[in-house]
PDB file of C-alpha atoms in Angstrom:
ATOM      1  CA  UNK N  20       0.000   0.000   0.000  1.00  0.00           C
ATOM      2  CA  UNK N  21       1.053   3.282  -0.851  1.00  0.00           C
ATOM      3  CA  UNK N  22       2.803   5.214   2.325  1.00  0.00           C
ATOM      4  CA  UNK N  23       0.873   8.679   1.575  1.00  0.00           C
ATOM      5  CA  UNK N  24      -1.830   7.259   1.924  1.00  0.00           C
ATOM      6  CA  UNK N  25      -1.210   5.231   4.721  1.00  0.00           C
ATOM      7  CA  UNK N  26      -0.093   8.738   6.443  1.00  0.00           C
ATOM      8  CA  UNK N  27      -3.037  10.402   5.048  1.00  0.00           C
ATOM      9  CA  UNK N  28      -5.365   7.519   6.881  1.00  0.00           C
ATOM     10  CA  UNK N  29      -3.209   7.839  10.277  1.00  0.00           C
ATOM     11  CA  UNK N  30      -3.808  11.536   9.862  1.00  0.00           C
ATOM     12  CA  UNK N  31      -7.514  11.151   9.369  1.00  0.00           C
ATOM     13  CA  UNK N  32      -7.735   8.516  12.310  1.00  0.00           C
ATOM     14  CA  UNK N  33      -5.361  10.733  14.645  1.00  0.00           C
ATOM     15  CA  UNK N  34      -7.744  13.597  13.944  1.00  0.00           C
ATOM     16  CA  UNK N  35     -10.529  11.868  15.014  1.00  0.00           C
ATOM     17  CA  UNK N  36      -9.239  11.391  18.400  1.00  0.00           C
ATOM     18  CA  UNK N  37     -10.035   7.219  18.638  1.00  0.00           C
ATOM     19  CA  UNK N  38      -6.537   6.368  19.555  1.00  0.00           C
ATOM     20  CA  UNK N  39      -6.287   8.670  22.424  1.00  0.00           C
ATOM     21  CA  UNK N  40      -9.641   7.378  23.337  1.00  0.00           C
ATOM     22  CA  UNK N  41      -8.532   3.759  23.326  1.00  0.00           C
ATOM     23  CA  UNK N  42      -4.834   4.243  24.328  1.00  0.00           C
ATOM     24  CA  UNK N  43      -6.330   5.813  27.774  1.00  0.00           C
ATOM     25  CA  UNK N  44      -8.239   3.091  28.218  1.00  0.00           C
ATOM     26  CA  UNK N  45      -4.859   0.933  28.019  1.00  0.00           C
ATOM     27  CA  UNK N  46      -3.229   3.213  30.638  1.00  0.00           C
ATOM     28  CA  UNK N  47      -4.232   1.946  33.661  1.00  0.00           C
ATOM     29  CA  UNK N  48      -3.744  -1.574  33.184  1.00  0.00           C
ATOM     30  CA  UNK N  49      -1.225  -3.957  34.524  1.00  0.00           C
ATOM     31  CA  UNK N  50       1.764  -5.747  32.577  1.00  0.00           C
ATOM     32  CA  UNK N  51       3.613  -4.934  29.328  1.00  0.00           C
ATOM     33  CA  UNK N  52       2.281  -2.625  26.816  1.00  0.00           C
ATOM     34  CA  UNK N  53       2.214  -5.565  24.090  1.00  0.00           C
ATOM     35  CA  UNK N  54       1.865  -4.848  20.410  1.00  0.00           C
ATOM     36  CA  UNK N  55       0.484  -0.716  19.936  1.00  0.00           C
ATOM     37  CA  UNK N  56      -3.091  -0.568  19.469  1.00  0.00           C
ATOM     38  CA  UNK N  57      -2.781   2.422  17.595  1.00  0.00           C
ATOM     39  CA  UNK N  58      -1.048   0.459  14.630  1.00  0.00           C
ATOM     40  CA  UNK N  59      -3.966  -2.629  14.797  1.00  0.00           C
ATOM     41  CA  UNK N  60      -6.519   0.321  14.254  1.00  0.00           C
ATOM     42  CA  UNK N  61      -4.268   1.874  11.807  1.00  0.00           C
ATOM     43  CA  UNK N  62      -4.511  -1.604  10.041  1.00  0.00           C
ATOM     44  CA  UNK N  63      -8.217  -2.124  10.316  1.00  0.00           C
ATOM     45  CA  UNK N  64      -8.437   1.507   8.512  1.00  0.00           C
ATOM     46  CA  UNK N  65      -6.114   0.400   5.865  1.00  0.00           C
ATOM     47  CA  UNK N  66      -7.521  -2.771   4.963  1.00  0.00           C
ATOM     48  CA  UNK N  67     -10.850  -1.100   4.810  1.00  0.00           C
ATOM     49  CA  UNK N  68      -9.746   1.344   2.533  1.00  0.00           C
ATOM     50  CA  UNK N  69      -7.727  -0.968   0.636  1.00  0.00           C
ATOM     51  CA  UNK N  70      -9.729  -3.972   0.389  1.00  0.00           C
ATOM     52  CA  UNK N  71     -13.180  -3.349   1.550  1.00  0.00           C
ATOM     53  CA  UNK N  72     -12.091  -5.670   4.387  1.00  0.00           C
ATOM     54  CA  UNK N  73     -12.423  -5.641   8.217  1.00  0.00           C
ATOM     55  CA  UNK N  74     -10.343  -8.766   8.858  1.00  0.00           C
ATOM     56  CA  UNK N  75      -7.830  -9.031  10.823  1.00  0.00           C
ATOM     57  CA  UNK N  76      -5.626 -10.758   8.619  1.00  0.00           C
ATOM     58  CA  UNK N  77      -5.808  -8.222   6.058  1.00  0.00           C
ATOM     59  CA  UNK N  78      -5.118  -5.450   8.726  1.00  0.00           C
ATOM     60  CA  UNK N  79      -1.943  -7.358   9.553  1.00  0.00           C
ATOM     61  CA  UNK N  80      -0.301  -8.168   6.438  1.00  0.00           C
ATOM     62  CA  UNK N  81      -0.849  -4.776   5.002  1.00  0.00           C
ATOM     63  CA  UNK N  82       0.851  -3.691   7.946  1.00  0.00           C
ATOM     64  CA  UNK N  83       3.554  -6.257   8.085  1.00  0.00           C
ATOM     65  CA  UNK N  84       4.196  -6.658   4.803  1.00  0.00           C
ATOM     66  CA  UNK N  85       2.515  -4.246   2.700  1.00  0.00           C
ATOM     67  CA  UNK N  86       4.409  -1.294   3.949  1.00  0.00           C
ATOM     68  CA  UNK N  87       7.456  -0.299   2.574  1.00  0.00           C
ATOM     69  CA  UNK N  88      11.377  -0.790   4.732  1.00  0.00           C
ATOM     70  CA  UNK N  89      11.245   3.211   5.409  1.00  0.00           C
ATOM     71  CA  UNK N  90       7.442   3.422   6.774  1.00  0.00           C
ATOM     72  CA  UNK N  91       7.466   0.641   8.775  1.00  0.00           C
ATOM     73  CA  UNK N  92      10.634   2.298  10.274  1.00  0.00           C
ATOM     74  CA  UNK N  93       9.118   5.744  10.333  1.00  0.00           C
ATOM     75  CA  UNK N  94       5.979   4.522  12.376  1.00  0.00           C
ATOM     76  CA  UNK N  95       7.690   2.000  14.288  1.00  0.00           C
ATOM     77  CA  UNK N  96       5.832  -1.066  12.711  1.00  0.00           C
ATOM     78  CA  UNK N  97       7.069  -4.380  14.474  1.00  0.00           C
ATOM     79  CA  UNK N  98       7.904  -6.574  11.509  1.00  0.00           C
ATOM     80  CA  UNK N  99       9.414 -10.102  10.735  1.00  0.00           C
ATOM     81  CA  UNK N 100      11.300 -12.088   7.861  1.00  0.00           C
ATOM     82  CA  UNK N 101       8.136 -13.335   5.828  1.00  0.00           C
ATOM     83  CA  UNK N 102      10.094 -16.495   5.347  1.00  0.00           C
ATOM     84  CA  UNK N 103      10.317 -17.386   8.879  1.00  0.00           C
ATOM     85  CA  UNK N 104       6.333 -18.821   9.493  1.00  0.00           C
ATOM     86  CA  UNK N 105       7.280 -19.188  13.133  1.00  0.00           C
ATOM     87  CA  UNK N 106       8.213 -15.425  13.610  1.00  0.00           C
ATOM     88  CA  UNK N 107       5.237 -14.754  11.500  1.00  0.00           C
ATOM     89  CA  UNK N 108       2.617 -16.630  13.570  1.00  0.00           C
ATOM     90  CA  UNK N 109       4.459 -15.033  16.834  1.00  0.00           C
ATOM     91  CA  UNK N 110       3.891 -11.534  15.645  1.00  0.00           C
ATOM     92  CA  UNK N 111       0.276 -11.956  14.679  1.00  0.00           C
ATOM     93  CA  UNK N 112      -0.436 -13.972  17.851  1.00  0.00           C
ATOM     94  CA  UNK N 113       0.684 -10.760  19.029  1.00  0.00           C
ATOM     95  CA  UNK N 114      -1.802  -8.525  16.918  1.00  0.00           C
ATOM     96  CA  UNK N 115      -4.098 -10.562  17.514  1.00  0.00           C
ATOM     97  CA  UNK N 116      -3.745 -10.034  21.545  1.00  0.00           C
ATOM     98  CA  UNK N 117      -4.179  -6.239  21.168  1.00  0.00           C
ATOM     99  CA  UNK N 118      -6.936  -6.196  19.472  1.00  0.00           C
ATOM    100  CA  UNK N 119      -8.300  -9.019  21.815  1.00  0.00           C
ATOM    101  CA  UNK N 120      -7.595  -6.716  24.834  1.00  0.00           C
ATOM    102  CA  UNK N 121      -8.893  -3.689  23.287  1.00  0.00           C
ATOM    103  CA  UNK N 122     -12.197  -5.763  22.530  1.00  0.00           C
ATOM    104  CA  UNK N 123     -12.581  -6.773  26.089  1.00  0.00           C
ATOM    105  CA  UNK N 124     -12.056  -3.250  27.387  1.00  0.00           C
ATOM    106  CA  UNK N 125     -14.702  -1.809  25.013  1.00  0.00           C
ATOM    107  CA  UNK N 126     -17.335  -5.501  24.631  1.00  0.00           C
ATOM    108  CA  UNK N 127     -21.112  -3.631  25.908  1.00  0.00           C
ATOM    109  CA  UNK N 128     -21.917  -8.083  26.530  1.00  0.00           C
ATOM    110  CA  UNK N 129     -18.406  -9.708  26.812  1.00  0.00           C
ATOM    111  CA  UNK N 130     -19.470 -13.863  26.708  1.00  0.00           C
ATOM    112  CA  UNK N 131     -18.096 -16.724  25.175  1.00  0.00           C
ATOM    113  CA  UNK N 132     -17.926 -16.295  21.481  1.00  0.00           C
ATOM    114  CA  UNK N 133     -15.969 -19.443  20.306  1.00  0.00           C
ATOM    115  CA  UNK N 134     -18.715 -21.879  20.647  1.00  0.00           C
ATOM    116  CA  UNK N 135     -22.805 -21.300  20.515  1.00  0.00           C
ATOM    117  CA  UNK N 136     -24.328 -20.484  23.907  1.00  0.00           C
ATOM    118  CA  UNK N 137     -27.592 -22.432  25.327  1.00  0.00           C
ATOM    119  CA  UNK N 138     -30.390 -20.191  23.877  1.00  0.00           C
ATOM    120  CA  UNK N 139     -30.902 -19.098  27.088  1.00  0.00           C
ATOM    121  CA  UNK N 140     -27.644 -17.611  27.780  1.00  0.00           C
ATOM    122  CA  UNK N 141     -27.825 -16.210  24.457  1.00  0.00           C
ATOM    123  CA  UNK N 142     -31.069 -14.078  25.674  1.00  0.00           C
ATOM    124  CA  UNK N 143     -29.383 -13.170  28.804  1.00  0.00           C
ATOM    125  CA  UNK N 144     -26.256 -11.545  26.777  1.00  0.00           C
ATOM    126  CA  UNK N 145     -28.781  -9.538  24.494  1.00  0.00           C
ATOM    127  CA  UNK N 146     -30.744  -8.521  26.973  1.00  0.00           C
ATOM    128  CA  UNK N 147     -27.428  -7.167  28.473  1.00  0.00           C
ATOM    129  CA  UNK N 148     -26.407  -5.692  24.935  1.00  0.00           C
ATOM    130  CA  UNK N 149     -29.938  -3.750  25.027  1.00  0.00           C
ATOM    131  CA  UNK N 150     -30.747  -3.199  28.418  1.00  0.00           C
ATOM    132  CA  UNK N 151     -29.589  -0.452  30.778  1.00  0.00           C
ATOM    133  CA  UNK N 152     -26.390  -2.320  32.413  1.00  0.00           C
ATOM    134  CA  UNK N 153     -25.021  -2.349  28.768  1.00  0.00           C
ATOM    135  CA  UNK N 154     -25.469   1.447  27.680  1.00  0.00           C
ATOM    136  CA  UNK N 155     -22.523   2.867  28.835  1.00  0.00           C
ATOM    137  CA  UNK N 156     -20.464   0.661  26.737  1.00  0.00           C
ATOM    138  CA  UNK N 157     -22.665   1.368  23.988  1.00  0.00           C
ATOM    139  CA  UNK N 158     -22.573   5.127  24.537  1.00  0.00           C
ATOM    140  CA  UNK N 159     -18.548   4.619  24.082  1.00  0.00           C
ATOM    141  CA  UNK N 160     -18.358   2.463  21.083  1.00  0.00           C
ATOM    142  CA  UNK N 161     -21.111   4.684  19.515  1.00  0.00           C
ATOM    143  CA  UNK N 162     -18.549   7.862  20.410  1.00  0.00           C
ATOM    144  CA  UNK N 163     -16.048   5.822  18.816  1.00  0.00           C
ATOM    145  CA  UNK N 164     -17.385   5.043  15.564  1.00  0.00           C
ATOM    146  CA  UNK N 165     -18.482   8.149  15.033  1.00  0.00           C
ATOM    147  CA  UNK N 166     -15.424   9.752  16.085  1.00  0.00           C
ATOM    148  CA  UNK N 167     -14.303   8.154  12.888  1.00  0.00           C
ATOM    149  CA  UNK N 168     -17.530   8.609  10.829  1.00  0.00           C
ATOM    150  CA  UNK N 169     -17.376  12.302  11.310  1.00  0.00           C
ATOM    151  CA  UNK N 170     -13.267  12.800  10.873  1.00  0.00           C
ATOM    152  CA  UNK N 171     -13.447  13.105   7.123  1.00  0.00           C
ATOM    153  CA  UNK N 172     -17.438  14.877   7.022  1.00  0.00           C
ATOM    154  CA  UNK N 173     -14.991  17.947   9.234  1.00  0.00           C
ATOM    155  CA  UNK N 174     -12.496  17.558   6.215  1.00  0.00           C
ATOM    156  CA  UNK N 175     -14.769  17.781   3.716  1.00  0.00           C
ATOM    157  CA  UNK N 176     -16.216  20.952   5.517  1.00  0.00           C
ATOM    158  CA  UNK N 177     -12.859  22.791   5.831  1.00  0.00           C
ATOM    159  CA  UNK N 178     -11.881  21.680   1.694  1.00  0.00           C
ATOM    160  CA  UNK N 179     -15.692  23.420   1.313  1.00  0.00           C
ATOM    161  CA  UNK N 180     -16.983  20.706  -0.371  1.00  0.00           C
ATOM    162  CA  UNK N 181     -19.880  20.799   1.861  1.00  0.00           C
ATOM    163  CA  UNK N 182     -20.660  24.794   1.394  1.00  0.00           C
ATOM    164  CA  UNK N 183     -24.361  23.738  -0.828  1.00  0.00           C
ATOM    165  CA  UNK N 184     -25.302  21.828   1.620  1.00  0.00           C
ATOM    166  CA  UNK N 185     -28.304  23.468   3.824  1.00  0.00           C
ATOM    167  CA  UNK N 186     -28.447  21.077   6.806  1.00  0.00           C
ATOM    168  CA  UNK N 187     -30.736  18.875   5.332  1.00  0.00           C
ATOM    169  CA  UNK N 188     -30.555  14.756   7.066  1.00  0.00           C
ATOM    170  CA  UNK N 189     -32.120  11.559   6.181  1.00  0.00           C
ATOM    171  CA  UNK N 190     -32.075   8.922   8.420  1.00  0.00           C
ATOM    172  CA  UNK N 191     -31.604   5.279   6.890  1.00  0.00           C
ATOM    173  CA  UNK N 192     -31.540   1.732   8.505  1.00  0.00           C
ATOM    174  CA  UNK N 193     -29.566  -0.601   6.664  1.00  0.00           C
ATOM    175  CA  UNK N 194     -28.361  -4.464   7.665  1.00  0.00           C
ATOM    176  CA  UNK N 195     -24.470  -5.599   8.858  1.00  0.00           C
ATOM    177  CA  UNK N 196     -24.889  -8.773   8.213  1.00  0.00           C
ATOM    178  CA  UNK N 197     -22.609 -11.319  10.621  1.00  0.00           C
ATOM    179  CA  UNK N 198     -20.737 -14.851   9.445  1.00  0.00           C
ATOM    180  CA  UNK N 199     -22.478 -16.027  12.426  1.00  0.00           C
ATOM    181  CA  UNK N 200     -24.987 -18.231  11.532  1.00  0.00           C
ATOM    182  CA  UNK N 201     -28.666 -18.091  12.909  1.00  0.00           C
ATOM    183  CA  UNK N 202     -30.209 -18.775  16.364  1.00  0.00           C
ATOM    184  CA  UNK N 203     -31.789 -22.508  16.557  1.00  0.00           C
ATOM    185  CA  UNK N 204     -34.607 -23.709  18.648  1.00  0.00           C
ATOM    186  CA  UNK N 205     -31.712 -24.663  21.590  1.00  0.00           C
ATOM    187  CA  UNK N 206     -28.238 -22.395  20.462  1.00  0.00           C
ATOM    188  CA  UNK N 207     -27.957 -19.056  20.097  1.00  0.00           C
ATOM    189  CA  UNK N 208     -25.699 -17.219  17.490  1.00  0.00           C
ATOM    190  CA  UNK N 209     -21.986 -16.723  18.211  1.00  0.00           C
ATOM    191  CA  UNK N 210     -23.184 -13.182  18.297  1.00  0.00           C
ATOM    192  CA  UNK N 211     -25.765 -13.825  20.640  1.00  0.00           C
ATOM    193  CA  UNK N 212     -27.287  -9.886  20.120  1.00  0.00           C
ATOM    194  CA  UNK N 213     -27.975  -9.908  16.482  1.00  0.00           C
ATOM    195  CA  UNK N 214     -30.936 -11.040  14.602  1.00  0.00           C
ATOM    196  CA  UNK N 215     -33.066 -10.982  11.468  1.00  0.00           C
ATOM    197  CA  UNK N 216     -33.069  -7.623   9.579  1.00  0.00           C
ATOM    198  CA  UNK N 217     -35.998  -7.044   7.435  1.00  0.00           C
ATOM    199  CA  UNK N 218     -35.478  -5.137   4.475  1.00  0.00           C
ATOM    200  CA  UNK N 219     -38.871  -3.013   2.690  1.00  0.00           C
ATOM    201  CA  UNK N 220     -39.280  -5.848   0.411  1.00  0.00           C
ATOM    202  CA  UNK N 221     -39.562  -8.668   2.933  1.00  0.00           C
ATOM    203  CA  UNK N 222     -35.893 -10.134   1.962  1.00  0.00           C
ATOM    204  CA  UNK N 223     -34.232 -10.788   5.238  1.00  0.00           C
ATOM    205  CA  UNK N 224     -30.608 -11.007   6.500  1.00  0.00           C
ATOM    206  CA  UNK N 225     -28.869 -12.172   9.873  1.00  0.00           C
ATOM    207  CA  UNK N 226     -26.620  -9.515  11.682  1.00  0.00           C
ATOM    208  CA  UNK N 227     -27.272  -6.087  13.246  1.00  0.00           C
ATOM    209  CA  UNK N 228     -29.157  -3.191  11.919  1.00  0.00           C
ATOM    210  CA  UNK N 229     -27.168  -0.129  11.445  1.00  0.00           C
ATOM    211  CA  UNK N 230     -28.962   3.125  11.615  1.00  0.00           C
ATOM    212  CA  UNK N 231     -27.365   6.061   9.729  1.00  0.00           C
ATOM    213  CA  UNK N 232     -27.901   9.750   9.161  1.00  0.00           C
ATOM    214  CA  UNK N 233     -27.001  11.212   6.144  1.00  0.00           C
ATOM    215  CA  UNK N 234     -26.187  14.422   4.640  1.00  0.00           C
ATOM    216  CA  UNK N 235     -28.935  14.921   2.364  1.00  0.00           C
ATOM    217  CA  UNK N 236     -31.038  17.566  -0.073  1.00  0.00           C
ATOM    218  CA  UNK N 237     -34.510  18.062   0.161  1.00  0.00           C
ATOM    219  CA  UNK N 238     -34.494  19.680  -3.163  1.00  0.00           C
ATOM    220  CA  UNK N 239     -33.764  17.161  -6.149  1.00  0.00           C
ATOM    221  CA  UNK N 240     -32.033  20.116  -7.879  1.00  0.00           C
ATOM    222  CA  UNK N 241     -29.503  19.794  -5.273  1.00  0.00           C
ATOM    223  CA  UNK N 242     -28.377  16.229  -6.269  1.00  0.00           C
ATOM    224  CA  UNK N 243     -24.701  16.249  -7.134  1.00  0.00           C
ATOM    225  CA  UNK N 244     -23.319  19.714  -5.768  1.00  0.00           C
ATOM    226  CA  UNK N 245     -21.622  18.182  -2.659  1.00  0.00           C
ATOM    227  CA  UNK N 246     -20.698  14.664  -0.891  1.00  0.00           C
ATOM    228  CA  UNK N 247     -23.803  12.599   0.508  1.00  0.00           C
ATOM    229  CA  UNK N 248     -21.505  11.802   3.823  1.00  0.00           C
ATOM    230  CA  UNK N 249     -22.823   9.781   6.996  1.00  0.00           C
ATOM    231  CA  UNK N 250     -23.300  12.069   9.696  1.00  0.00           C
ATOM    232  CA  UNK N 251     -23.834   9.930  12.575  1.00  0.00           C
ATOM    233  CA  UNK N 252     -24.243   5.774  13.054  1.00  0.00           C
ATOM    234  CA  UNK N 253     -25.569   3.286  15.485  1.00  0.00           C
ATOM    235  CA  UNK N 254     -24.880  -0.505  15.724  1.00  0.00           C
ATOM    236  CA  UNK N 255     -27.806  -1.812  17.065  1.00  0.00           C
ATOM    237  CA  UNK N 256     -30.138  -5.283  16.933  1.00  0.00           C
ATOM    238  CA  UNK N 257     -33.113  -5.159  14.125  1.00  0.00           C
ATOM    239  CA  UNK N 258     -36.298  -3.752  15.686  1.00  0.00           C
ATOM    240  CA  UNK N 259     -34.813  -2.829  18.918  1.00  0.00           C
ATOM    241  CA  UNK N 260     -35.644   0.963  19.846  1.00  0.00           C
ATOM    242  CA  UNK N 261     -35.497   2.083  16.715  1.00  0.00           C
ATOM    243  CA  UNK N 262     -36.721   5.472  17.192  1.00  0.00           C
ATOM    244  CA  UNK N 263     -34.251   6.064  19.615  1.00  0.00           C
ATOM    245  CA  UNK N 264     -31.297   4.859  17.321  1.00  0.00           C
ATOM    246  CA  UNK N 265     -32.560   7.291  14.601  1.00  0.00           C
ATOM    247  CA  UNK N 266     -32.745  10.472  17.591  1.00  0.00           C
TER     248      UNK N 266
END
């Protein structure tokens, strides 16, 4: 991947203010600092960007290996000989810790999501996702995400390429659909607070519901003088409060 614009992502992510967010939540705790979560979430941007991907994989080889000698020196990128498969699997086991830890620090429901849960258990933890004890966690990961949602809508307003715009918003509801598969009769989901999203037409799909506003133009004539960005997002399961997701 290019360097500029793997600076011009860190720039955009360090502008949003995630890292500092995340990297204070790292402060307090105990032991070594382990691989820097700044560079997994640098990765995750990155592989996004790159190849429409949120895997982990892809966030670590682009980082690893997709980087040229000089970057990977000038943002302190741990690397390996590509040859070596041991070192390799070391320093992803490693990647893969941070982003584990940062994941527990920031998980509204944190349960077991390696195997299905008893469908029971699987209504406790999204009752937990939805219900009060779990909406402070929420309230952070929403600040989070759009933290980074609404870094490059302030860039666009300071380039002007918002200046037609008249304040206009839509609100939209659209499905994240999981690779978990489906609750049964007796197991829930490996992500025990998603569920069926119903499009208008009646298709369905399993995941989460994601409920977005939008820069938009009540005026058709409108169309096409300045960037239809997301304003604002929620993560949330289908047909769960939705009026409050949209407010």
């Amino acid at each position: 991947m290019a360097g500029s614009k793997v600076m011009k992502l860190r720039r955009t992510l360090h502008q949003s203010g995630v890292v500092e967010m995340i990297e204070a939540q790292f402060a307090g705790l105990p032991g070594p600092p382990g691989y820097p979560v700044r560079l997994v979430l640098l990765g995750l941007v990155c592989a996004s960007y790159e190849r429409t991907s949120g895997n982990l994989d892809d966030a670590f080889e682009i980082m690893t290996f997709g980087t040229s000698e000089r970057l990977r020196a000038h943002l302190a990128i741990p690397t390996c000989d590509i040859e070596d498969q041991d070192a390799v699997n070391a320093l992803y086991n490693r990647f893969h810790r941070a982003w584990t830890r940062m994941n527990r620090l920031l998980d509204a429901a944190p349960h077991q999501r390696r195997s299905r849960l008893p469908r029971a258990a699987g209504r406790k933890v999204a009752a937990q996702w939805n219900g009060e004890h779990g909406q402070a966690a929420l309230r952070r990961l929403e600040e989070l995400a759009n933290r980074l949602v609404t870094a490059p809508v302030r860039i666009a307003f300071v380039k002007g390429l918002m200046r037609h715009w008249r304040g206009d918003t839509a609100i939209d509801t659209t499905c994240v659909p999981t690779w978990a598969r489906p609750h049964t009769r007796k197991r829930s989901a490996l992500e025990a607070s998603a569920n069926w999203h119903y499009r208008g037409g009646g298709d369905r799909e399993f995941g989460y519901s994601a409920t977005l506003a939008i820069a938009a133009h009540a005026d058709p004539d409108r169309a096409g003088r300045y960037s239809q960005l997301i304003l604002g997002m929620v993560l949330h399961t289908p047909e769960k409060d939705m009026g409050r997701h949209a407010h």
